[in-house]
Amino acid sequence: MKNIIIFGAPGSGKGTYSDMIVEKFGMGHISTGDVLRAEIKNGTELGKIAKGYIDEGQLIPDSLMVDILASTYDRQPKGCGVIFDGFPRTIAQAEALKTMLAERGDDMGLMIELVVEEDVLMARLLNRAIEQGRADDNKETIQKRFDVYRTQTAPLSEWFAKEGIRHTFAWSELKTKEGMIEAIFQTVEQANK
Ligand code: ATP
Ligand code: MG
């Protein structure tokens, strides 16, 4: 399987669709948010640093994030492809990912972009706050994460388009989780033919 980069705003469904892709195609899955939350839970040095940024809705510095990503990638099983969920979030991270993969004889594969309106995202994240109690899912921090997404992460969409690997899926057109995942599966299958 080709690698997949799943890209979208906070609450756009990156984790949800990643799990469904993993289930269907048996790929590896790296969620940088999950990696950081595990470090926080285990009380590591890295976790302490990460918590300060996450609670403020800010990004962890690129150099730190790139190291975490590379070491996590090297622990994945080889040959079945990996989904990158939550990485890259800046142009610098994207350049680093491309280089890191090239050094290992791998490539980025395809990028799946989830486009969801901010009012829908806000409603989903506030609902998740009730269900999962994530510390950064409160209205003020969510707003900061949207701002960070708009200024630092969204410009990456064009970067992927220039790489020729962007595939966009819009909630406003596909309307349901079933509609989204059906279209995503088709694209993944096509790319692996
Ligand atoms: P969702 O998972 O619902 O799409 P999200 O994208 O905001 O929401 P995570 O991907 O879990 O959530 O990330 C949570 C936080 O972890 C981010 O707000 C950021 O502080 C930090 N983080 C995760 N990945 C990165 C990254 N690649 N670079 C910098 N910081 C990151
Ligand atoms: Mg997530």
GROMACS .gro file of N, CA, C and O in nm, residues 7 30 42 51 64 75:
model
   24
    7PHE      N    1  -0.531   1.495   0.594
    7PHE     CA    2  -0.510   1.638   0.622
    7PHE      C    3  -0.644   1.707   0.639
    7PHE      O    4  -0.738   1.683   0.564
   30ILE      N    5   0.003   0.654   1.216
   30ILE     CA    6   0.072   0.742   1.310
   30ILE      C    7  -0.014   0.865   1.332
   30ILE      O    8  -0.031   0.947   1.241
   42ASN      N    9   0.209   0.953   3.026
   42ASN     CA   10   0.320   0.882   3.092
   42ASN      C   11   0.414   0.975   3.168
   42ASN      O   12   0.513   0.929   3.225
   51LYS      N   13   0.262   1.941   2.653
   51LYS     CA   14   0.140   1.986   2.721
   51LYS      C   15   0.125   2.138   2.719
   51LYS      O   16   0.015   2.190   2.697
   64LEU      N   17   1.135   1.953   1.697
   64LEU     CA   18   1.098   1.848   1.792
   64LEU      C   19   1.002   1.749   1.726
   64LEU      O   20   1.015   1.626   1.735
   75ARG      N   21   0.957   0.276   1.369
   75ARG     CA   22   0.906   0.163   1.448
   75ARG      C   23   0.784   0.095   1.383
   75ARG      O   24   0.733  -0.003   1.435
   0.00000   0.00000   0.00000
